[in-house]
Amino acid sequence: MKEYLVTASQMKQYDRNTIDFHHMPSLLLMERAALATVESLQAVLGKEHKHVLVAAGGGNNGGDGLAVGRLLLLQGYSVEFVLLAEPQNCTQETKRQLEILESYGARIFGRMSEVTYDMDIVIDAIFGVGLSRPVSGKYAETVELINKRDAFVCSIDIPTGICADTGEILGCAVRADLTVTYGFYKLGQMLYPGTTYCGRLVCGQMGIDEKSFLGEKPVWYTYCGTQKGLLPERAPDGNKGTFGKALVIAGSKQICGAAMLAAKSTFSTGAGMVKVVTATENQNAVLQYVPEAMLVTYNADEWETRDESRIALAVRNMLEEAVSWADCILIGPGIGQENTARHLLSYCIKESDLPLVIDADGLNLLAGDKDLQAYLGQQNRQERDIILTPHLGEFGRLYGCETAACKKHFTQYPRLLAERLGCTIICKDARTIVARADSQSCYLNTTGNAGMATAGSGDVLAGMVTGLLAQGMDGREAAEIGVYLHGLAGDYGAEAVTQDAMTATDILAQIPAAVRACRQEEQCGR
């Protein structure tokens, strides 16, 4: 289902809203958070009594951890506590938890190094989502000791040292086996490297829900698990024209595979008809791989000998009829960056108002043409669906910065570029972001795996998005669902052949399984 992803500041605000507006006592929220943590911990490890160490800071995250330890203590576990802050510097809620522990005779140490015997479970409650500076001093020492211990580590809300907004490591970080977060997942828990430090991630409910937004919804969301209700309905009395006609402009005489993968994946997500425009040399290969496709070919070598005006005329004569036939266009996979490709792209942007996906070489051509970028931005004010699908390198060229800067500002730059160019951006990395110019919301995709970092994977994604556009989805829907299904197909592909051995063809082969899973979910929900 759809899951909101919140930042640290948003979570703090929702916490305040729950306390101040809904009159929920903060200590009650803390007790419910502790109970959710104990239940999650025991769901993983069972209820066998074990030795537990709670490492707590002075903030409310520490108070949560102290409450967790107390609940375990009362259930018969052997629990030791380490408080890394001075008691007088703790929050009021954490001071209250200390008072309760003292009444039960709990032992509270000042440093983790003082606890010399082995522990089965370590509760990491040092810093929560509010951490904004590198972990240092005795806190860093404690993180190191936790990571060295041969114990099951459960982090409270987020592993200490992980930035809740970006997923980056702030100095050092706890490597958790289980992270129990509260209310909503945090953005940094879904981004790398933070996601790899969380271990198994569980969201526990403790009284903060969507009613705590008070009109201020989170910017970010994702889809978790197999989704129902995302795919367009298939009219039982439809025909091939009903499900959309996609024009795929892909491939050059040096690169045939891109056209084959893009065309096949366009069909695989439901498009009724696909027409491929490609170099003459690709004709036999494309028709053998995708016999269902129609084909329009051109002699790139001959066209490249012509002057600019004659190339433009040849492109117009070739594309005019094909574009008038189509419901949407994909351009870019493997088309090269010669004059012919440049005119193909210009025609699709300037001479058509159809929904348009620009990928691969199309993006590089666009990056080098400021006038075309300006035209693109202006055209979108007329609400045409245009989707760009850059990986970080292509994104950097479009945005005008180094790839490293794109990675550093991964959650900000896609929205800015979408606004500048007036389109929907699919920014591809280990996680993929979908941002749209006219929306304050952003989608972060969490399906997929490292095996999808393989040649041709982007061509498959571009075709999948185009297949959804052909069926009448708007740009944002097609982008989000295309990315989600692409990742799901990649996950099935990894199960079938391993991440190491997976190729783009394996991803493509699993699209039907991904679609089938979503369709079955829909049927079960009816």
PDB file of C-alpha atoms in Angstrom, residues 451 454 493-494 496-504 506:
ATOM      1  CA  GLY A 451      21.248  -6.751 -10.127  1.00  0.00           C
ATOM      2  CA  THR A 454      22.947  -3.755 -16.079  1.00  0.00           C
ATOM      3  CA  GLY A 493      14.385 -11.748 -11.917  1.00  0.00           C
ATOM      4  CA  ALA A 494      16.881 -11.849  -9.050  1.00  0.00           C
ATOM      5  CA  ALA A 496      15.049 -16.612 -10.749  1.00  0.00           C
ATOM      6  CA  VAL A 497      18.666 -16.094 -11.858  1.00  0.00           C
ATOM      7  CA  THR A 498      20.410 -14.218  -8.947  1.00  0.00           C
ATOM      8  CA  GLN A 499      21.395 -10.557  -8.956  1.00  0.00           C
ATOM      9  CA  ASP A 500      24.848 -11.400 -10.293  1.00  0.00           C
ATOM     10  CA  ALA A 501      23.588 -13.152 -13.404  1.00  0.00           C
ATOM     11  CA  MET A 502      20.620 -10.910 -14.175  1.00  0.00           C
ATOM     12  CA  THR A 503      20.422  -9.084 -17.503  1.00  0.00           C
ATOM     13  CA  ALA A 504      17.872  -6.680 -18.916  1.00  0.00           C
ATOM     14  CA  ASP A 506      15.681 -11.322 -17.443  1.00  0.00           C
TER      15      ASP A 506
END
